[in-house]
Coordinates of C-alpha atoms in Angstrom, one line a residue:
X564 CA 0.0 0.0 0.0
X565 CA 1.0 3.6 -0.5
X566 CA 2.0 5.9 2.4
X567 CA -0.7 6.9 4.9
X568 CA -2.2 10.3 5.4
X569 CA -4.0 11.1 8.7
X570 CA -4.5 14.3 10.5
X571 CA -7.6 13.6 12.6
X572 CA -6.0 13.8 16.1
X573 CA -4.1 16.4 18.1
X574 CA -0.8 14.7 18.1
X575 CA -0.5 14.4 14.3
X576 CA 3.1 14.9 13.1
X577 CA 4.3 18.5 13.0
X578 CA 0.6 19.5 13.5
X579 CA 0.1 19.0 9.8
X580 CA -0.5 15.3 9.2
X581 CA 1.0 11.8 9.7
X582 CA 2.5 10.4 6.5
X583 CA 4.9 7.6 5.7
X584 CA 5.0 4.2 7.4
X585 CA 3.2 5.0 10.7
X586 CA 1.4 7.6 12.6
X587 CA 2.3 9.2 15.9
X588 CA -0.4 7.1 17.6
X589 CA 1.3 3.9 16.4
X590 CA -1.2 3.1 13.7
X591 CA 0.7 1.6 10.7
X592 CA 0.4 2.8 7.1
X593 CA -1.5 -0.3 5.9
X594 CA -3.9 0.0 8.9
X595 CA -4.6 3.7 8.1
X596 CA -5.3 2.9 4.5
X597 CA -7.6 0.0 5.4
X598 CA -9.5 2.4 7.7
X599 CA -9.8 4.8 4.7
X600 CA -11.2 2.0 2.6
X601 CA -13.7 1.2 5.4
X602 CA -14.8 4.9 5.5
X603 CA -15.2 4.9 1.7
X604 CA -17.3 1.8 2.0
X605 CA -19.5 3.5 4.6
X606 CA -20.0 6.4 2.2
X607 CA -21.0 3.8 -0.4
X608 CA -23.5 2.3 2.1
X609 CA -24.9 5.8 2.7
X610 CA -25.4 6.2 -1.1
X611 CA -27.2 2.9 -1.2
X612 CA -29.4 3.9 1.7
X613 CA -30.6 7.0 0.0
X614 CA -32.9 4.9 -2.2
X615 CA -32.8 1.7 -0.3
X616 CA -34.2 0.5 3.0
X617 CA -31.8 0.6 5.9
X618 CA -32.7 -1.3 9.1
X619 CA -31.6 -1.3 12.7
X620 CA -28.8 -3.7 11.6
X621 CA -27.7 -1.1 9.0
X622 CA -27.6 1.6 11.7
X623 CA -25.5 -0.7 13.9
X624 CA -23.0 -1.3 11.1
X625 CA -22.7 2.5 10.5
X626 CA -22.0 3.1 14.2
X627 CA -19.5 0.2 14.4
X628 CA -17.7 1.3 11.2
X629 CA -17.3 5.0 12.3
X630 CA -16.4 4.1 15.8
X631 CA -13.7 1.7 14.5
X632 CA -11.8 4.5 12.8
X633 CA -11.5 6.8 15.9
X634 CA -7.9 7.3 17.1
X635 CA -6.5 4.5 19.3
X636 CA -9.4 2.1 18.9
X637 CA -8.4 -0.5 16.3
X638 CA -4.9 -1.4 15.1
X639 CA -5.8 -4.8 13.6
X640 CA -6.1 -5.1 9.8
X641 CA -8.0 -8.4 9.8
X642 CA -10.9 -7.0 11.9
X643 CA -11.0 -3.8 9.8
X644 CA -11.1 -5.8 6.5
X645 CA -13.8 -8.1 7.9
X646 CA -15.9 -5.1 8.9
X647 CA -15.5 -3.5 5.4
X648 CA -16.7 -6.8 3.9
X649 CA -19.7 -6.7 6.2
X650 CA -20.5 -3.1 5.1
X651 CA -20.4 -4.3 1.4
X652 CA -22.8 -7.2 2.2
X653 CA -25.2 -4.8 3.9
X654 CA -25.0 -2.4 1.0
X655 CA -26.0 -5.2 -1.4
X656 CA -28.8 -6.3 0.9
X657 CA -30.5 -3.0 1.3
X658 CA -30.2 -1.9 -2.3
X659 CA -29.6 -4.2 -5.3
X660 CA -28.2 -1.3 -7.4
X661 CA -24.5 -1.1 -7.7
X662 CA -22.9 1.7 -5.7
X663 CA -19.2 2.4 -5.6
X664 CA -17.1 3.0 -2.5
X665 CA -15.8 6.5 -2.2
X666 CA -12.1 7.0 -2.7
X667 CA -10.8 8.9 0.3
X668 CA -8.0 10.4 -1.7
X669 CA -10.6 12.6 -3.3
X670 CA -11.2 14.1 0.1
X671 CA -7.5 14.4 1.2
X672 CA -6.5 16.0 -2.1
X673 CA -9.4 18.4 -2.3
X674 CA -9.4 22.2 -2.0
X675 CA -8.2 22.8 1.6
X676 CA -11.3 24.6 2.7
X677 CA -13.6 21.9 1.3
X678 CA -11.4 19.3 2.9
X679 CA -11.4 21.2 6.2
X680 CA -15.2 21.4 6.3
X681 CA -15.7 17.8 5.3
X682 CA -13.1 16.7 7.9
X683 CA -15.0 18.6 10.6
X684 CA -18.2 16.7 9.6
X685 CA -16.4 13.3 9.2
X686 CA -14.5 13.5 12.5
X687 CA -17.5 14.9 14.2
X688 CA -19.7 12.0 13.2
X689 CA -17.0 9.5 14.2
X690 CA -17.1 10.9 17.7
X691 CA -20.9 11.0 17.7
X692 CA -20.9 7.3 16.6
X693 CA -19.1 6.4 19.8
X694 CA -21.9 8.0 21.8
X695 CA -24.5 6.4 19.7
X696 CA -22.9 3.0 20.0
X697 CA -22.8 3.2 23.8
X698 CA -26.5 4.2 23.8
X699 CA -27.3 1.3 21.5
X700 CA -25.7 -1.1 23.9
X701 CA -28.3 -0.1 26.4
X702 CA -31.2 -0.4 24.0
X703 CA -31.5 3.3 23.1
X704 CA -31.5 4.5 19.5
X705 CA -32.9 7.7 17.9
X706 CA -34.1 7.8 14.3
X707 CA -33.1 11.4 13.7
X708 CA -29.6 10.7 14.9
X709 CA -29.4 7.5 12.8
X710 CA -30.5 9.3 9.7
X711 CA -28.0 12.0 10.1
X712 CA -25.1 9.6 9.8
X713 CA -26.4 8.7 6.3
X714 CA -26.9 12.4 5.4
X715 CA -23.4 13.4 6.6
X716 CA -21.6 10.4 4.9
X717 CA -23.5 11.0 1.7
X718 CA -22.5 14.7 1.7
X719 CA -18.8 13.9 2.2
X720 CA -18.9 11.9 -1.0
X721 CA -20.5 14.7 -3.0
X722 CA -19.1 17.7 -4.8
X723 CA -20.5 20.4 -2.5
X724 CA -19.6 24.1 -2.1
X725 CA -18.4 25.8 1.1
X726 CA -21.8 27.4 1.7
X727 CA -23.5 24.0 1.4
X728 CA -21.1 22.4 3.9
X729 CA -21.0 25.1 6.6
X730 CA -24.7 24.4 7.7
X731 CA -23.9 20.7 7.8
X732 CA -21.0 21.4 10.2
X733 CA -23.3 23.1 12.6
X734 CA -26.0 20.4 12.1
X735 CA -23.4 17.9 13.2
X736 CA -23.1 19.8 16.5
X737 CA -26.9 20.0 16.7
X738 CA -27.4 16.2 16.2
X739 CA -24.6 15.4 18.5
X740 CA -26.3 17.4 21.3
X741 CA -29.3 15.1 20.8
X742 CA -27.1 12.0 20.7
X743 CA -25.4 13.0 24.0
X744 CA -28.8 13.5 25.6
X745 CA -29.8 10.1 24.3
X746 CA -26.7 8.5 26.0
X747 CA -27.3 10.5 29.2
X748 CA -30.8 9.1 29.3
X749 CA -29.5 5.6 28.6
X750 CA -26.9 5.7 31.3
X751 CA -29.1 7.2 34.0
X752 CA -32.1 5.0 33.3
X753 CA -29.8 1.9 33.5
X754 CA -27.6 2.9 36.4
X755 CA -29.3 5.8 38.2
X756 CA -28.4 9.5 38.5
X757 CA -24.7 9.9 39.4
X758 CA -24.0 10.9 43.0
X759 CA -20.7 12.4 44.4
X760 CA -18.2 9.8 45.4
X761 CA -14.6 9.9 46.6
X762 CA -12.6 7.2 44.8
X763 CA -9.4 5.6 46.3
X764 CA -6.3 5.3 44.2
X765 CA -4.9 2.5 46.4
X766 CA -5.0 -1.0 44.9
X767 CA -5.9 -3.6 47.5
X768 CA -4.1 -6.9 47.8
X769 CA -5.3 -9.9 45.8
X770 CA -6.6 -10.6 42.3
X771 CA -8.0 -7.6 40.3
X772 CA -9.0 -6.5 36.9
X773 CA -8.5 -3.0 35.4
X774 CA -11.2 -1.8 33.1
X775 CA -10.5 1.0 30.6
X776 CA -12.5 2.8 28.0
X777 CA -16.0 4.3 28.2
X778 CA -18.6 1.4 28.0
X779 CA -20.5 1.2 31.3
X780 CA -22.5 -1.8 29.9
X781 CA -19.3 -3.9 29.6
X782 CA -18.3 -2.8 33.1
X783 CA -21.7 -3.9 34.5
X784 CA -21.4 -7.3 32.8
X785 CA -17.9 -7.8 34.2
X786 CA -19.1 -6.8 37.7
X787 CA -21.8 -9.4 37.5
X788 CA -19.5 -12.1 36.2
X789 CA -16.9 -11.4 39.0
X790 CA -19.4 -11.2 41.8
X791 CA -18.3 -13.3 44.8
X792 CA -15.2 -14.5 43.1
X793 CA -12.7 -12.6 45.2
X794 CA -11.6 -10.4 42.3
X795 CA -11.6 -6.6 42.7
X796 CA -12.4 -4.3 39.8
X797 CA -10.6 -1.0 39.2
X798 CA -11.5 1.7 36.7
X799 CA -9.0 3.3 34.4
X800 CA -9.0 6.7 32.7
X801 CA -12.5 7.5 31.3
X802 CA -14.1 4.7 33.2
X803 CA -13.6 6.6 36.5
X804 CA -17.1 8.2 36.4
X805 CA -18.6 4.7 36.8
X806 CA -18.1 5.2 40.6
X807 CA -20.8 7.8 40.6
X808 CA -23.6 5.6 39.3
X809 CA -25.7 4.0 42.1
X810 CA -26.3 0.7 40.2
X811 CA -22.6 0.3 39.6
X812 CA -21.2 1.5 42.9
X813 CA -23.4 -0.9 44.8
X814 CA -21.0 -3.7 43.8
X815 CA -18.6 -3.9 46.8
X816 CA -15.8 -5.3 44.6
X817 CA -15.8 -2.1 42.4
X818 CA -12.9 -0.8 44.6
X819 CA -11.3 2.3 43.1
X820 CA -9.3 3.7 40.2
X821 CA -6.0 2.5 38.7
X822 CA -3.5 5.0 37.2
X823 CA -4.2 8.3 35.4
X824 CA -5.1 9.2 31.9
X825 CA -4.8 7.0 28.8
X826 CA -1.4 8.3 27.6
X827 CA 0.4 7.0 30.7
X828 CA -0.7 3.4 30.2
X829 CA 2.5 2.1 28.7
X830 CA 4.5 2.7 31.9
X831 CA 1.6 2.4 34.3
X832 CA 0.7 -1.1 33.0
X833 CA 4.3 -2.2 32.9
X834 CA 4.5 -5.6 34.7
X835 CA 1.1 -5.0 36.3
X836 CA 0.0 -8.3 38.1
X837 CA -3.5 -8.2 36.6
X838 CA -5.3 -8.2 33.3
X839 CA -6.6 -5.0 31.6
X840 CA -9.8 -5.0 29.6
X841 CA -10.2 -2.3 27.0
X842 CA -13.9 -1.6 26.2
X843 CA -13.2 1.4 23.9
X844 CA -10.4 3.8 23.1
X845 CA -7.8 4.8 24.1
X846 CA -5.6 1.8 23.5
X847 CA -2.0 2.4 22.7
X848 CA 0.3 -0.1 21.0
X849 CA 0.8 -2.8 23.6
X850 CA 4.2 -3.5 25.1
X851 CA 5.6 -6.9 25.7
X852 CA 5.8 -6.4 29.4
X853 CA 2.0 -6.6 29.8
X854 CA 0.9 -7.9 26.4
X855 CA -0.2 -11.3 27.7
X856 CA -2.6 -9.6 30.1
X857 CA -4.5 -7.2 27.8
X858 CA -7.9 -8.1 26.5
X859 CA -10.2 -6.2 24.1
X860 CA -13.9 -6.2 23.4
X861 CA -16.4 -4.3 21.3
X862 CA -14.8 -2.4 18.4
X863 CA -11.3 -2.4 20.1
X864 CA -8.8 -4.7 18.4
X865 CA -5.0 -5.2 18.4
X866 CA -3.0 -8.1 16.8
X867 CA -2.3 -11.1 19.0
X868 CA -4.6 -10.0 21.8
X869 CA -7.5 -12.1 23.1
X870 CA -10.8 -10.5 22.0
X871 CA -14.0 -11.0 23.9
X872 CA -16.8 -11.3 21.3
X873 CA -20.4 -10.3 21.3
X874 CA -21.3 -13.1 23.8
X875 CA -19.4 -10.9 26.4
X876 CA -18.1 -14.0 28.2
X877 CA -15.3 -12.5 30.3
X878 CA -14.1 -15.9 31.6
X879 CA -10.6 -15.6 30.0
X880 CA -10.1 -12.2 31.8
X881 CA -11.3 -13.6 35.1
X882 CA -9.0 -16.7 34.8
X883 CA -6.1 -14.4 34.0
X884 CA -6.8 -12.3 37.1
X885 CA -6.7 -15.4 39.3
X886 CA -3.5 -16.6 37.6
X887 CA -1.8 -13.2 38.1
X888 CA -2.8 -13.0 41.8
X889 CA -2.6 -9.2 42.1
X890 CA -0.4 -7.4 44.6
X891 CA 0.7 -9.2 47.8
X892 CA 0.0 -6.1 49.9
X893 CA -2.2 -3.0 49.5
X894 CA -0.4 -0.8 47.1
X895 CA -0.9 3.0 47.4
X896 CA -0.8 5.0 44.2
X897 CA -1.2 8.6 43.5
X898 CA -2.4 11.0 40.8
X899 CA -0.2 13.4 38.8
X900 CA -0.1 15.8 41.7
X901 CA 0.5 13.1 44.3
X902 CA -3.1 13.0 45.6
X903 CA -4.4 9.7 46.9
X904 CA -8.0 10.1 46.1
X905 CA -10.2 11.7 43.3
X906 CA -13.8 12.6 43.2
X907 CA -16.5 12.1 40.6
X908 CA -20.3 12.0 40.3
X909 CA -21.1 15.7 39.8
X910 CA -23.3 15.3 36.7
X911 CA -26.1 17.7 36.0
X912 CA -28.6 15.9 38.2
X913 CA -26.5 16.5 41.3
X914 CA -25.3 20.0 40.5
X915 CA -28.8 21.2 39.5
X916 CA -30.2 19.8 42.7
X917 CA -28.2 22.4 44.6
X918 CA -28.8 25.1 42.0
X919 CA -30.4 27.5 44.5
X920 CA -27.3 27.3 46.7
X921 CA -25.0 27.9 43.7
X922 CA -27.1 30.9 42.6
X923 CA -27.1 32.4 46.0
X924 CA -23.3 32.1 46.2
X925 CA -23.0 33.9 42.9
X926 CA -25.4 36.7 44.0
X927 CA -23.6 37.1 47.3
X928 CA -20.2 37.4 45.5
X929 CA -18.8 34.2 47.0
X930 CA -18.5 32.6 43.6
X931 CA -17.0 34.9 41.0
X932 CA -16.5 32.7 38.0
X933 CA -17.1 29.2 36.6
X934 CA -14.5 27.5 34.4
X935 CA -15.3 24.4 32.4
X936 CA -11.8 22.9 32.1
X937 CA -12.1 19.6 30.3
X938 CA -11.6 17.5 27.2
X939 CA -9.1 14.9 26.1
X940 CA -5.7 14.4 27.6
X941 CA -2.5 13.6 25.7
X942 CA 1.2 13.4 25.9
X943 CA 2.1 16.8 24.5
X944 CA 4.2 18.9 27.0
X945 CA 1.9 21.9 26.6
X946 CA -0.8 20.0 28.4
X947 CA 0.7 21.1 31.7
X948 CA -1.1 24.3 30.9
X949 CA -4.3 22.9 32.3
X950 CA -2.8 21.9 35.6
X951 CA -1.4 25.4 36.1
X952 CA -4.6 27.1 34.9
X953 CA -6.6 25.3 37.6
X954 CA -4.0 25.9 40.3
X955 CA -4.0 29.7 39.4
X956 CA -7.7 30.1 39.0
X957 CA -9.2 32.4 41.6
X958 CA -10.0 30.8 45.0
X959 CA -13.6 32.0 44.6
X960 CA -14.1 30.2 41.3
X961 CA -15.7 26.8 40.5
X962 CA -13.9 24.3 38.2
X963 CA -16.2 22.0 36.2
X964 CA -14.5 19.2 34.3
X965 CA -15.2 16.3 32.1
X966 CA -13.3 13.7 30.1
X967 CA -9.8 12.4 30.8
X968 CA -8.2 15.9 30.7
X969 CA -9.2 16.1 34.4
X970 CA -6.4 13.8 35.3
X971 CA -4.1 16.8 35.0
X972 CA -5.6 18.2 38.2
X973 CA -8.4 16.0 39.6
X974 CA -6.2 14.9 42.6
X975 CA -5.7 18.5 43.8
X976 CA -7.4 19.6 47.0
X977 CA -9.1 22.8 45.9
X978 CA -11.4 23.1 48.9
X979 CA -15.0 24.3 48.7
X980 CA -17.1 27.4 48.7
X981 CA -19.9 27.3 51.4
X982 CA -19.9 23.5 51.1
X983 CA -19.8 23.5 47.3
X984 CA -16.7 21.7 46.1
X985 CA -14.5 23.9 43.9
X986 CA -13.8 20.9 41.6
X987 CA -16.8 19.2 40.1
X988 CA -16.2 16.2 37.9
X989 CA -19.1 15.9 35.5
X990 CA -18.0 12.5 34.1
X991 CA -16.8 11.2 30.7
X992 CA -16.4 13.2 27.5
X993 CA -20.0 12.6 26.6
X994 CA -20.9 14.1 30.0
X995 CA -20.0 17.5 28.6
X996 CA -23.7 17.4 28.1
X997 CA -24.0 17.9 31.8
X998 CA -21.9 21.1 31.5
X999 CA -24.1 22.4 28.8
X1000 CA -27.3 21.6 30.9
X1001 CA -25.8 23.4 33.9
X1002 CA -24.8 26.4 31.8
X1003 CA -28.3 26.7 30.3
X1004 CA -29.9 26.4 33.7
X1005 CA -27.7 29.1 35.1
X1006 CA -28.5 31.4 32.1
X1007 CA -32.2 30.8 32.7
X1008 CA -31.9 31.5 36.4
X1009 CA -30.1 34.8 35.8
X1010 CA -32.3 35.6 32.8
X1011 CA -29.4 36.1 30.4
X1012 CA -27.6 34.3 27.6
X1013 CA -24.9 31.7 28.2
X1014 CA -22.3 34.1 26.8
X1015 CA -23.3 36.6 29.5
X1016 CA -22.6 34.3 32.4
X1017 CA -19.3 34.5 34.4
X1018 CA -18.4 31.2 32.6
X1019 CA -15.4 30.4 30.5
X1020 CA -14.7 27.1 28.6
X1021 CA -11.1 26.1 28.5
X1022 CA -10.9 22.9 26.4
X1023 CA -8.2 20.4 25.5
X1024 CA -8.7 18.1 22.6
X1025 CA -7.2 15.0 21.3
X1026 CA -9.5 12.9 19.2
X1027 CA -12.8 12.9 17.4
X1028 CA -15.2 12.9 20.4
X1029 CA -13.7 16.3 21.4
X1030 CA -14.4 17.5 17.8
X1031 CA -18.1 16.7 17.9
X1032 CA -18.4 18.3 21.4
X1033 CA -16.8 21.5 20.0
X1034 CA -19.3 21.5 17.1
X1035 CA -22.1 21.2 19.6
X1036 CA -20.9 24.2 21.5
X1037 CA -20.6 26.2 18.3
X1038 CA -24.2 25.1 17.3
X1039 CA -25.4 26.4 20.6
X1040 CA -23.8 29.7 19.9
X1041 CA -21.3 29.5 22.8
X1042 CA -18.5 31.9 22.3
X1043 CA -15.1 32.8 23.8
X1044 CA -13.9 29.2 24.0
X1045 CA -10.2 28.7 24.7
X1046 CA -8.8 25.6 22.8
X1047 CA -5.5 23.8 23.0
X1048 CA -2.9 22.6 23.2
X1049 CA -2.8 23.2 19.5
X1050 CA -5.5 24.1 16.9
X1051 CA -6.7 21.2 14.7
X1052 CA -4.4 20.5 11.7
X1053 CA -7.5 19.8 9.6
X1054 CA -8.9 23.3 10.1
X1055 CA -7.7 25.5 7.2
X1056 CA -6.8 29.2 7.8
X1057 CA -10.0 30.3 6.1
X1058 CA -12.3 28.0 8.1
X1059 CA -10.4 29.1 11.3
X1060 CA -11.1 32.7 10.4
X1061 CA -14.8 31.9 10.2
X1062 CA -14.7 30.3 13.7
X1063 CA -12.7 33.1 15.2
X1064 CA -15.0 35.8 13.7
X1065 CA -18.3 34.2 14.6
X1066 CA -17.4 32.5 17.9
X1067 CA -14.2 34.1 19.1
X1068 CA -12.5 30.7 19.3
X1069 CA -9.2 31.4 20.9
X1070 CA -6.0 29.3 21.0
X1071 CA -4.6 29.0 24.6
X1072 CA -1.5 31.0 25.4
X1073 CA -0.2 30.8 29.0
X1074 CA -2.4 30.4 32.1
X1075 CA -1.4 33.8 33.4
X1076 CA -2.2 35.6 30.2
X1077 CA -5.4 33.8 29.6
X1078 CA -6.7 34.3 33.2
X1079 CA -5.8 38.0 33.0
X1080 CA -7.8 38.3 29.8
X1081 CA -10.8 36.3 31.0
X1082 CA -11.1 38.1 34.3
X1083 CA -10.4 41.6 33.1

């Protein structure tokens, strides 16, 4: 195969694009090209669906296909090629007419502004597909959301002008807002409304399993299958918010959280005496020192690893935990800032239940500002910005956070304001929905627009779920967003100008300069 081209994530080479034999994420050239072929097949399926009859199975394949191409999800050519073949079979089933796959080179070699707008749409629906997939696992689907995937994929394969693509970019944000609400409803109806919880970072002695990713359904199944077996379960990275859900935290063997954000896994998992189950991204290329203990499920796949199929029988993971035995003694661990516990569970249900208290604190001057500091974490040195920003934020400000970017500061003791914790972890990346709900409720309470609130969004981005969240914020008209650590390589100068002029989207600089500007 020819050299790869990929610029969908923040760590892309030279902030322009990964080319050559492999990407910065570890994805090899042939894998990247197979993922392009899969995406082209999805566009072909969307073309067939325009005059055919897609079913729930078609919707599932669309979600699975888009989710598979998110950064750090699938590194295994065989599973990607099998999924592409399944897409072709579904295309033939729903429509007997012959429809060709789209050649992704047509997109990558297009006019840079068209390429930029189509990339915003494509990467946005990839992120949205992850949310739709998790909701589907809990039996929740939405016809409007499903139909938009076809609309967006079809548009990517068409020769459209800039003025035709711009509305579709914002519609991606609009539909993602509905998709996040769908997932929020799915999670809360299945597991209850999250409640605040302090989570230990100490690993107790004995057999244990570390669960990474975002899929709460997989975690629940594992908790059921390990019940009364003497095996403890620990969350990792984006799975931390599971500790806030009543129907999950009731399992006494859901003990705590292991490690920090995803990008530290290669040294945190080094020689770990336990298996690790990846339910979604972010999987990094697996090192030999723990390769025999890593298991994948759902859309996650990596060569030579044991994959748990749709039957969700986690027996191989359980047996490996017993074989490994765990630590001989309780093993204290810490966060990035040496804290020994972290908190979670401050989703919109909890925060809005004390809305009157929050509003009174604002009116009395005890709370001066709200900062939503969240998003994806990554390995770039510039991400220490977020730690320093939170440390330097005024003592009378509240920090809302979501997604794995919180690991930069979530073990800090920031204290409270009249009993309201200064650090409120809303949950996973999809729980940015909670941040939006809280902002809209505050705007309603103060009878003003969201942009008139003492609220600033300071976001870090890494992969495609952060893209669709950003598009949702733009759709809602939210302005003055600070974005870092770099601006997306796929956003052309002209498209960036549109975002700056209409939404005052601002690249981060230094915590000192940005705080001075925000609070002026």
